[in-house]
PDB file of C-alpha atoms and ligand atoms in Angstrom:
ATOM      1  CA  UNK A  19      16.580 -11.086 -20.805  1.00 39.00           C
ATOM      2  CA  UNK A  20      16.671 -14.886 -20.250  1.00 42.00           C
ATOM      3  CA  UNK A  21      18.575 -15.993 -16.803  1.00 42.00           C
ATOM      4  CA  UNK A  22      20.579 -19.067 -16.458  1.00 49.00           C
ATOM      5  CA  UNK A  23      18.995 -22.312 -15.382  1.00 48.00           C
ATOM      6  CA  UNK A  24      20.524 -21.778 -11.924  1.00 61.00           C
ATOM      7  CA  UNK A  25      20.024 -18.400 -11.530  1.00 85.00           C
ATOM      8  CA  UNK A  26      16.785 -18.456  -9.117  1.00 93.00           C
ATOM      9  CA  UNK A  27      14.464 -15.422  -8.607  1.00 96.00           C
ATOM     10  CA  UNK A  28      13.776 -15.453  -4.982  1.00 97.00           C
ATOM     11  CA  UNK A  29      11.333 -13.419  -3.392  1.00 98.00           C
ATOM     12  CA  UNK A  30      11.391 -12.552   0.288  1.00 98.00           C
ATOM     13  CA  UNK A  31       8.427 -11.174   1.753  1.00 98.00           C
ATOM     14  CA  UNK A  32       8.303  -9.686   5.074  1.00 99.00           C
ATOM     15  CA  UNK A  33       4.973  -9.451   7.090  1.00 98.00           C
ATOM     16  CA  UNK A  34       5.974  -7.429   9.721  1.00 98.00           C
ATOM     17  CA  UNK A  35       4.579  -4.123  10.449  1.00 98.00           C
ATOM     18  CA  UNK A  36       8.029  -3.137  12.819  1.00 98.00           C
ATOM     19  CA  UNK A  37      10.580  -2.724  10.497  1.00 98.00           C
ATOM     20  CA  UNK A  38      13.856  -3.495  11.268  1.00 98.00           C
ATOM     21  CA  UNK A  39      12.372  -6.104  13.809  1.00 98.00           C
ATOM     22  CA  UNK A  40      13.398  -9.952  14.529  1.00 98.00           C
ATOM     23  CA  UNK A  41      11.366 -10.976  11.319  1.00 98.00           C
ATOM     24  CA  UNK A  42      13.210  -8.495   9.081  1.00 98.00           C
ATOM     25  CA  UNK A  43      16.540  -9.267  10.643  1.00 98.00           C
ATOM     26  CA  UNK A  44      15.836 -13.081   9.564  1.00 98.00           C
ATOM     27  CA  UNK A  45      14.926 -12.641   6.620  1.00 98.00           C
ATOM     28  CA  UNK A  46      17.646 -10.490   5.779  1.00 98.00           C
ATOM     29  CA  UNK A  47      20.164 -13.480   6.963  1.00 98.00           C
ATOM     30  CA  UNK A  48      18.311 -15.875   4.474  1.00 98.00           C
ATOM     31  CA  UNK A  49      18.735 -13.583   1.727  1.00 97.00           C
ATOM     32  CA  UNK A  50      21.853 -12.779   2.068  1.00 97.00           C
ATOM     33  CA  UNK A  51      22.710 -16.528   2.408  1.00 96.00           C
ATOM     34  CA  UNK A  52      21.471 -17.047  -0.955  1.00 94.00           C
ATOM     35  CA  UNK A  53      23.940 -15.265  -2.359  1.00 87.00           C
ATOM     36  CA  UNK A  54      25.258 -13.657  -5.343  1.00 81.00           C
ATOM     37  CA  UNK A  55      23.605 -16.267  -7.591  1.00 83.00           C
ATOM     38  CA  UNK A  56      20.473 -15.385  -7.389  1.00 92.00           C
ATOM     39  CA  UNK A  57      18.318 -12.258  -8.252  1.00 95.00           C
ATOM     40  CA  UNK A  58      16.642 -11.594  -5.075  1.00 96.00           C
ATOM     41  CA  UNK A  59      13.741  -8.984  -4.741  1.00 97.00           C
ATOM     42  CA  UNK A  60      12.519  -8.414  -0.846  1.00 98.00           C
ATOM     43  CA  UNK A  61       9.771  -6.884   0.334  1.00 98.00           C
ATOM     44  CA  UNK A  62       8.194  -5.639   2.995  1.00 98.00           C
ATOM     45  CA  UNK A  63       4.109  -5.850   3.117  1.00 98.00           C
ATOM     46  CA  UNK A  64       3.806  -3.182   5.615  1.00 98.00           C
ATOM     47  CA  UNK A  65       4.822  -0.592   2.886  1.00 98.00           C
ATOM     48  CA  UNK A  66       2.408  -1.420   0.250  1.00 98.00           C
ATOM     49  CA  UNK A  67      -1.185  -0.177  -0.033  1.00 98.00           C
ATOM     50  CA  UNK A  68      -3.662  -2.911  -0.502  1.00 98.00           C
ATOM     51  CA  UNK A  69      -6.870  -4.296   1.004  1.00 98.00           C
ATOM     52  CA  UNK A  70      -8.360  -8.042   2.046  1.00 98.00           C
ATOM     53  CA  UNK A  71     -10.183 -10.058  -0.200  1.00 98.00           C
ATOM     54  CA  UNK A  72     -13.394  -7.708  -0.666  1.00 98.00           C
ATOM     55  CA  UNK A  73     -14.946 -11.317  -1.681  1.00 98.00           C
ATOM     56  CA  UNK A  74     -16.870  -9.776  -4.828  1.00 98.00           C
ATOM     57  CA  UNK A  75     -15.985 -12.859  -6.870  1.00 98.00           C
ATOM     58  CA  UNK A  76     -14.975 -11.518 -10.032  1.00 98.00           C
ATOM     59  CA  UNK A  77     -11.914 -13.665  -9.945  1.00 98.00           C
ATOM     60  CA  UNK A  78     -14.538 -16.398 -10.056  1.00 98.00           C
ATOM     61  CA  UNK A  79     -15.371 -15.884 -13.659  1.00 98.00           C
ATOM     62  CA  UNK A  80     -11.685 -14.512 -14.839  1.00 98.00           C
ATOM     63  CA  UNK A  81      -8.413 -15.864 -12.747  1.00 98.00           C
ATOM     64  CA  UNK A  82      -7.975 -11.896 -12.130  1.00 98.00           C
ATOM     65  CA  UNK A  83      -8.402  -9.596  -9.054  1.00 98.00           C
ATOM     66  CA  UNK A  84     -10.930  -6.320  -9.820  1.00 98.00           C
ATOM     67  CA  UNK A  85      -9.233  -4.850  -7.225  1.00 98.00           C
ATOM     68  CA  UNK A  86      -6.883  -1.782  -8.125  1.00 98.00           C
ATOM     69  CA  UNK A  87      -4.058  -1.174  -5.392  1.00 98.00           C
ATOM     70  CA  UNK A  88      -0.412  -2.076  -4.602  1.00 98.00           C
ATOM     71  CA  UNK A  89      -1.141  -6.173  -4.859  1.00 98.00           C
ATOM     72  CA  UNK A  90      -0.878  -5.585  -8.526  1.00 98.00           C
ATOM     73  CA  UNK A  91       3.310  -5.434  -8.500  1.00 98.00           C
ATOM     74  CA  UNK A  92       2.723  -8.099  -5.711  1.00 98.00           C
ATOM     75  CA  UNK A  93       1.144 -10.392  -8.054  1.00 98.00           C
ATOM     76  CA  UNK A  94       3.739  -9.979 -11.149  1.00 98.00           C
ATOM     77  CA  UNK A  95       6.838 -10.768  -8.262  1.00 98.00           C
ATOM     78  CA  UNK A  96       4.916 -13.718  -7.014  1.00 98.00           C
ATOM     79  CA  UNK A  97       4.346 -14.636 -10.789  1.00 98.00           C
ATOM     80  CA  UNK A  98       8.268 -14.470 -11.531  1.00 96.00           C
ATOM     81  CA  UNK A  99       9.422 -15.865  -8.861  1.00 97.00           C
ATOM     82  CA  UNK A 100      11.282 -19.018  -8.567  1.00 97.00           C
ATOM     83  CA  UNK A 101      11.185 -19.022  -5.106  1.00 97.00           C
ATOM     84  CA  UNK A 102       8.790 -17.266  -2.179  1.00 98.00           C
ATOM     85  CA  UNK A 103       9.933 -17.174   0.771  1.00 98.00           C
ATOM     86  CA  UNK A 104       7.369 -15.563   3.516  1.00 98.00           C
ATOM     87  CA  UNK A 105       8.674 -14.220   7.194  1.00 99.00           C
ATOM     88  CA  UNK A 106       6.829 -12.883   9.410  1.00 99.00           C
ATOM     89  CA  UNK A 107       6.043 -12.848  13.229  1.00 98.00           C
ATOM     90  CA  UNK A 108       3.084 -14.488  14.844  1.00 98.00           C
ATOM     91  CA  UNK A 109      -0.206 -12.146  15.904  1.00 98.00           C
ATOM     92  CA  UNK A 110      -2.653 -13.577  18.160  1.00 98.00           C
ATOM     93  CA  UNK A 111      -1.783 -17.299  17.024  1.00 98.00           C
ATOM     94  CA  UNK A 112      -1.987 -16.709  13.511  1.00 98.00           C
ATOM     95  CA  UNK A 113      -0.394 -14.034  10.529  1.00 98.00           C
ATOM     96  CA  UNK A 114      -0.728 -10.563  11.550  1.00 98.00           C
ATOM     97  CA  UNK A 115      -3.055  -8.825   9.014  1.00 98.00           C
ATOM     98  CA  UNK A 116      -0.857  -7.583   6.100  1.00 98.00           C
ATOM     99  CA  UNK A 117       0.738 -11.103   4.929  1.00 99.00           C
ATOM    100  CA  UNK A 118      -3.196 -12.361   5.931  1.00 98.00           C
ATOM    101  CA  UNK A 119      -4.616  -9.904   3.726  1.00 98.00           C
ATOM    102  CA  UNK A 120      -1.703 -10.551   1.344  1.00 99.00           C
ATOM    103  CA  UNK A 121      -2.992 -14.507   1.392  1.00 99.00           C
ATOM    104  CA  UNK A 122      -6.543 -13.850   0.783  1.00 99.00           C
ATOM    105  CA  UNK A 123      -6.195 -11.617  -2.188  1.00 99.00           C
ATOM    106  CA  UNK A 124      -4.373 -14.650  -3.871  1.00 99.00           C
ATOM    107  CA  UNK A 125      -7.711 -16.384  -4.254  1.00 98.00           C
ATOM    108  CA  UNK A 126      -7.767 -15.310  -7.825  1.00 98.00           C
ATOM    109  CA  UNK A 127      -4.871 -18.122  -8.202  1.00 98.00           C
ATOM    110  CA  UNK A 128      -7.617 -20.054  -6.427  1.00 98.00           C
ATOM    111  CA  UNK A 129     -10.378 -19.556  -8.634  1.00 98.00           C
ATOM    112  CA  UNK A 130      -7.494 -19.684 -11.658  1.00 98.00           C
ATOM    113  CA  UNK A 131      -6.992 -23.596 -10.064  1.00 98.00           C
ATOM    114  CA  UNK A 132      -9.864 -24.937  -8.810  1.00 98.00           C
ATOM    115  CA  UNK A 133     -12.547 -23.067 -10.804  1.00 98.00           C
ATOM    116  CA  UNK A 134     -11.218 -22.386 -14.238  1.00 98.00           C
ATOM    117  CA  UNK A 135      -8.687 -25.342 -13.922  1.00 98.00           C
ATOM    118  CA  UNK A 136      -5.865 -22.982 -15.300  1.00 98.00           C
ATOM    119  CA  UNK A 137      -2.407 -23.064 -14.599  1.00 97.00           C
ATOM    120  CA  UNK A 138      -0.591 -20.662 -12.238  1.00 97.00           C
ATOM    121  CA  UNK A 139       1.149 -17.983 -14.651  1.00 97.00           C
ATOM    122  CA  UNK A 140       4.529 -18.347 -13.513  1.00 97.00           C
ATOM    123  CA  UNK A 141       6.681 -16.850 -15.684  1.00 93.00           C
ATOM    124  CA  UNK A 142       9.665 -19.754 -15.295  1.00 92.00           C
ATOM    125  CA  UNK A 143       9.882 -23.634 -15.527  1.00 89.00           C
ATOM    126  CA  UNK A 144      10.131 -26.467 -13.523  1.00 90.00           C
ATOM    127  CA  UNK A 145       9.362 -26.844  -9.967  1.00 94.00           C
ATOM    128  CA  UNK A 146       9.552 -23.608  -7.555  1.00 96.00           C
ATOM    129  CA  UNK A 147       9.712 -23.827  -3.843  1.00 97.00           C
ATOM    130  CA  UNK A 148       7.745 -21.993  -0.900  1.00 97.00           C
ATOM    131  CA  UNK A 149       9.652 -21.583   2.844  1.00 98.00           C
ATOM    132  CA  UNK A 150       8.280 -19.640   5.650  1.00 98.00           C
ATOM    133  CA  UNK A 151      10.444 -18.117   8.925  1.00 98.00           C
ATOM    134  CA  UNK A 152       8.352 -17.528  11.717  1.00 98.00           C
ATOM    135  CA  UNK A 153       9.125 -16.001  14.836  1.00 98.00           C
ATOM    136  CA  UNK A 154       6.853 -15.307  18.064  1.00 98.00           C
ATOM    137  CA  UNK A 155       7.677 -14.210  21.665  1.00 98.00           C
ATOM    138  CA  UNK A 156       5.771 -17.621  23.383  1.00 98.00           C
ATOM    139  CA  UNK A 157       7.053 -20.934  23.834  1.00 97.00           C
ATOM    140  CA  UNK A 158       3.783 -23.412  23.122  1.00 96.00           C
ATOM    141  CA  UNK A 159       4.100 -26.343  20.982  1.00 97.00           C
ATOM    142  CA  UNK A 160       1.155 -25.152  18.965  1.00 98.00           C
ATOM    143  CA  UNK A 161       2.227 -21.741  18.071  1.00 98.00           C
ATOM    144  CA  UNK A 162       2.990 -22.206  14.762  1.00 98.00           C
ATOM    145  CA  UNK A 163       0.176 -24.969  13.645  1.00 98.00           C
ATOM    146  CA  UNK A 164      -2.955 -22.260  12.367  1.00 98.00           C
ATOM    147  CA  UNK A 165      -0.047 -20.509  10.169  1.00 98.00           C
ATOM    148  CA  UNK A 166       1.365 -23.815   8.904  1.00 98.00           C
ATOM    149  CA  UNK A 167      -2.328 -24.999   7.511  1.00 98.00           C
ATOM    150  CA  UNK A 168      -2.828 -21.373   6.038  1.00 98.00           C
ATOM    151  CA  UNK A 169       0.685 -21.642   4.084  1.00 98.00           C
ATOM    152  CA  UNK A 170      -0.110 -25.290   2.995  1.00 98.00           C
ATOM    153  CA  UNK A 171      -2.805 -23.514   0.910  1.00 98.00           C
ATOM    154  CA  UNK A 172      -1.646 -20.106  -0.047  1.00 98.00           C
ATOM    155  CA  UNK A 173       1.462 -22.728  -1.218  1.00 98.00           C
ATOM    156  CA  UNK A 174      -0.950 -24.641  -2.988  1.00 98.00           C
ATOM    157  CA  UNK A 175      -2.882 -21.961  -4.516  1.00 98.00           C
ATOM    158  CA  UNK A 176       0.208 -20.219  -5.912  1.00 98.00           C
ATOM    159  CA  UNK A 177       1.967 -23.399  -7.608  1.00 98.00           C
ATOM    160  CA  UNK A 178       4.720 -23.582  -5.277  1.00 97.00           C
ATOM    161  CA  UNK A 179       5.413 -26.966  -3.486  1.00 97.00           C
ATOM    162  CA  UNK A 180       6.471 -26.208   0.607  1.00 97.00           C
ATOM    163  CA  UNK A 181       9.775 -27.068   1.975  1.00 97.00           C
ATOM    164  CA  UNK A 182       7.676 -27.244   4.841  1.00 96.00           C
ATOM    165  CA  UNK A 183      10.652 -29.410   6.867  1.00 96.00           C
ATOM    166  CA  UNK A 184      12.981 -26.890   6.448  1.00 96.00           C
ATOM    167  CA  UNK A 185      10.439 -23.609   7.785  1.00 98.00           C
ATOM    168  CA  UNK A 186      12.357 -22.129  10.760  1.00 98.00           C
ATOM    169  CA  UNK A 187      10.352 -21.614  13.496  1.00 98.00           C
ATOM    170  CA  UNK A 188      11.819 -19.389  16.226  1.00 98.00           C
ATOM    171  CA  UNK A 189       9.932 -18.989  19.724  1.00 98.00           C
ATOM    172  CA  UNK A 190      11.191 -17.326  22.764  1.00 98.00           C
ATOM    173  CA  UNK A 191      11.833 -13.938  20.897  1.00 98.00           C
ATOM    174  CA  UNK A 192       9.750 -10.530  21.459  1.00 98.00           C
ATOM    175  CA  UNK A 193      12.296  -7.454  22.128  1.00 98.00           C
ATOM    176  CA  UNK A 194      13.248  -5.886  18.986  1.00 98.00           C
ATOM    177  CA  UNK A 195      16.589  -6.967  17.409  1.00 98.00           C
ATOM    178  CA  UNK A 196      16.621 -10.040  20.182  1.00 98.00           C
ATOM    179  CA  UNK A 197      16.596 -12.449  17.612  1.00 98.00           C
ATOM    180  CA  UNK A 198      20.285 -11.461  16.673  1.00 95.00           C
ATOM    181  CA  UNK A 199      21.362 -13.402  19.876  1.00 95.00           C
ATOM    182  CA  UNK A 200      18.831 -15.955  20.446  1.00 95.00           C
ATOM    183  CA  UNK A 201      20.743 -19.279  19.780  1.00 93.00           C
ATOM    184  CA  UNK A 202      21.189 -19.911  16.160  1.00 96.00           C
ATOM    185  CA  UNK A 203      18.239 -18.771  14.559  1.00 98.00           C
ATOM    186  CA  UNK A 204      20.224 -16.942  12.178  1.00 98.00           C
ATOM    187  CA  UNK A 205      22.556 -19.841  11.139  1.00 98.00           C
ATOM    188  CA  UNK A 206      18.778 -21.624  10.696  1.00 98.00           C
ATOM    189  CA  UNK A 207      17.632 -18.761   8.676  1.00 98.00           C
ATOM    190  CA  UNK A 208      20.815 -18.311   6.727  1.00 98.00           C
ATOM    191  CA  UNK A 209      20.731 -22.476   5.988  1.00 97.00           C
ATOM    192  CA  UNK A 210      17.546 -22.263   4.273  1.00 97.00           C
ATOM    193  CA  UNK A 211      18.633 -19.363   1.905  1.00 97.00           C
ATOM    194  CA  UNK A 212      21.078 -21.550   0.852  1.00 95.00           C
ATOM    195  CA  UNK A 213      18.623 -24.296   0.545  1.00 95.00           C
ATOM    196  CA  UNK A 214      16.178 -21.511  -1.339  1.00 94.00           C
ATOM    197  CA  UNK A 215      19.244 -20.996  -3.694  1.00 92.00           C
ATOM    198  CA  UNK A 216      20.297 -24.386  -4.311  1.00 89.00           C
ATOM    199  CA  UNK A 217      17.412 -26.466  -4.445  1.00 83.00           C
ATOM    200  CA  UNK A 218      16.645 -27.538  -7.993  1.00 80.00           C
TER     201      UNK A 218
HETATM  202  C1  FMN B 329      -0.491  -7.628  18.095  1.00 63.63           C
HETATM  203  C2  FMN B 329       0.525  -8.626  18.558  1.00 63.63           C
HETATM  204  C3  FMN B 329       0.131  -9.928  18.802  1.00 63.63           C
HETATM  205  C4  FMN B 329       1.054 -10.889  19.187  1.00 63.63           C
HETATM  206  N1  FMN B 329       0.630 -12.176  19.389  1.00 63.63           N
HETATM  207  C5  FMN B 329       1.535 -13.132  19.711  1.00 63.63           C
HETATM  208  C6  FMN B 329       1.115 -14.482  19.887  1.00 63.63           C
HETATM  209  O1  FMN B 329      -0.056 -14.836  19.755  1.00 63.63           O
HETATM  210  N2  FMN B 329       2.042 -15.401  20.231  1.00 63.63           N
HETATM  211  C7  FMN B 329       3.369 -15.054  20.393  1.00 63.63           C
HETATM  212  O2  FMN B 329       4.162 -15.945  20.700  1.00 63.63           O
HETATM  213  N3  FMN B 329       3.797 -13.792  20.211  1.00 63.63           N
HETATM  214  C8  FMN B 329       2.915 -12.814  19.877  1.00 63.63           C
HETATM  215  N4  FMN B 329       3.342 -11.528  19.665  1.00 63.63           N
HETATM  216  C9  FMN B 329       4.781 -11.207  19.809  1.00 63.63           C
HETATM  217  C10 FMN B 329       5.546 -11.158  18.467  1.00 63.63           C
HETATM  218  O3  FMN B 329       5.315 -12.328  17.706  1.00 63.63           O
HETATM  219  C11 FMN B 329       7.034 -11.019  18.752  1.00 63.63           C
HETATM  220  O4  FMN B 329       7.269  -9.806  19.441  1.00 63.63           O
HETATM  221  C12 FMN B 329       7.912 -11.052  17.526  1.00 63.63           C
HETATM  222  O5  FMN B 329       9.262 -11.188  17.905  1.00 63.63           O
HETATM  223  C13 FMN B 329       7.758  -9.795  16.682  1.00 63.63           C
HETATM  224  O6  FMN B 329       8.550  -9.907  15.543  1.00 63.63           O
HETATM  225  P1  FMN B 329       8.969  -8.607  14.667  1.00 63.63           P
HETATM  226  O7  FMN B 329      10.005  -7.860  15.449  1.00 63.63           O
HETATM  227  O8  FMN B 329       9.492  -9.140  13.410  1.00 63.63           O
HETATM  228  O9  FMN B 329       7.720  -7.838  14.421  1.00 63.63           O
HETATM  229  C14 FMN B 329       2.432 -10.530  19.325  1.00 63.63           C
HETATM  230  C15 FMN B 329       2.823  -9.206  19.098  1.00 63.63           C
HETATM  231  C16 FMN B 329       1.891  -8.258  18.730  1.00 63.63           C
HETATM  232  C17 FMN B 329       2.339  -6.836  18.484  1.00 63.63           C
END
């Protein structure tokens, strides 16, 4: 079935392992923000079954992962999607391990790029956007800066161009559920769904 020009497929991934926690909560609000217009399919990494990058290079010679585990429905939703949209809380400075491991196994879009000089497979046309909510419990200026380089390439390697000015960033927050009355970070959150569903 064909969907409307306007009618974006966003996909929400969460990378946190606590479920229910500040990340899920955000994302939740951005979702929801996009509305009724769009098909939205949401995720949550810590539920699927995959490994890391076992770096065996078959992608190398073939755009495709040998790898046979739960990054396989991963792949078609990133494929389909119109818009990704990645939460997740900060670990040790960086992405915790599933939306790492998550990152890494996209080097067959890599490979597809840079190797084979192939064009992503997405499924729909024109431009499609990549936003990231991050939340941590510190305060430091730099808290976010290792994630932000990672997404600018897992954004590149998957064909989807970064509305990096509009990421929220949220520090302060550790408690579960705190992030429901920490400032506005929800208002933030809920903006760029609406951003994620409008932007053309
Ligand atoms: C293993 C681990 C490592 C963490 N490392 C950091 C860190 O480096 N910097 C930080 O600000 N918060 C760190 N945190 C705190 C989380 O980012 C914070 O509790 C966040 O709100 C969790 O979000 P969630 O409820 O969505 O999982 C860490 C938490 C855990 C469990």
């Amino acid at each position: 079935m064909g969907y409307p020009a306007s009618m974006h497929r966003i996909l929400g991934i969460s990378g946190s392992p606590r479920e229910g926690g500040n990340t899920d909560i955000l994302l939740d609000a951005a979702l929801e923000a996009a509305g009724d217009g769009c098909e939205l399919e949401r995720i949550r990494l810590a539920e699927l079954d995959f490994s890391g990058c076992t770096e065996c290079e078959d992608c190398y010679a073939t755009g495709e992962c040998s790898i046979e585990d739960d990054m396989s429905g991963l792949y078609s939703a990133m494929e389909r999607a119109d818009r990704i949209l990645l939460a997740s809380p900060i670990f040790f400075m960086g992405l915790p391990s599933q939306p790492k491991a998550m990152i890494d196994r996209t080097q067959r879009y890599w490979a597809l790029k840079y190797m084979l000089e192939e064009d992503f497979p997405y499924e729909g046309g024109g431009t499609r956007y990549g936003a990231f909510i991050g939340v941590g419990a510190t305060r430091g200026e730099k808290l976010f800066d290792g994630t932000i380089l990672t997404l600018k390439y897992f954004f590149d390697a998957i064909a989807v161009r970064p509305l990096v000015d509009d990421y929220v960033l949220v520090r302060g927050v550790d408690a579960k559920g705190e992030i429901a009355s920490h400032g506005d970070a929800l208002g933030a959150a809920r903006k760029l769904g609406e951003k994620l569903s409008t932007a053309d």
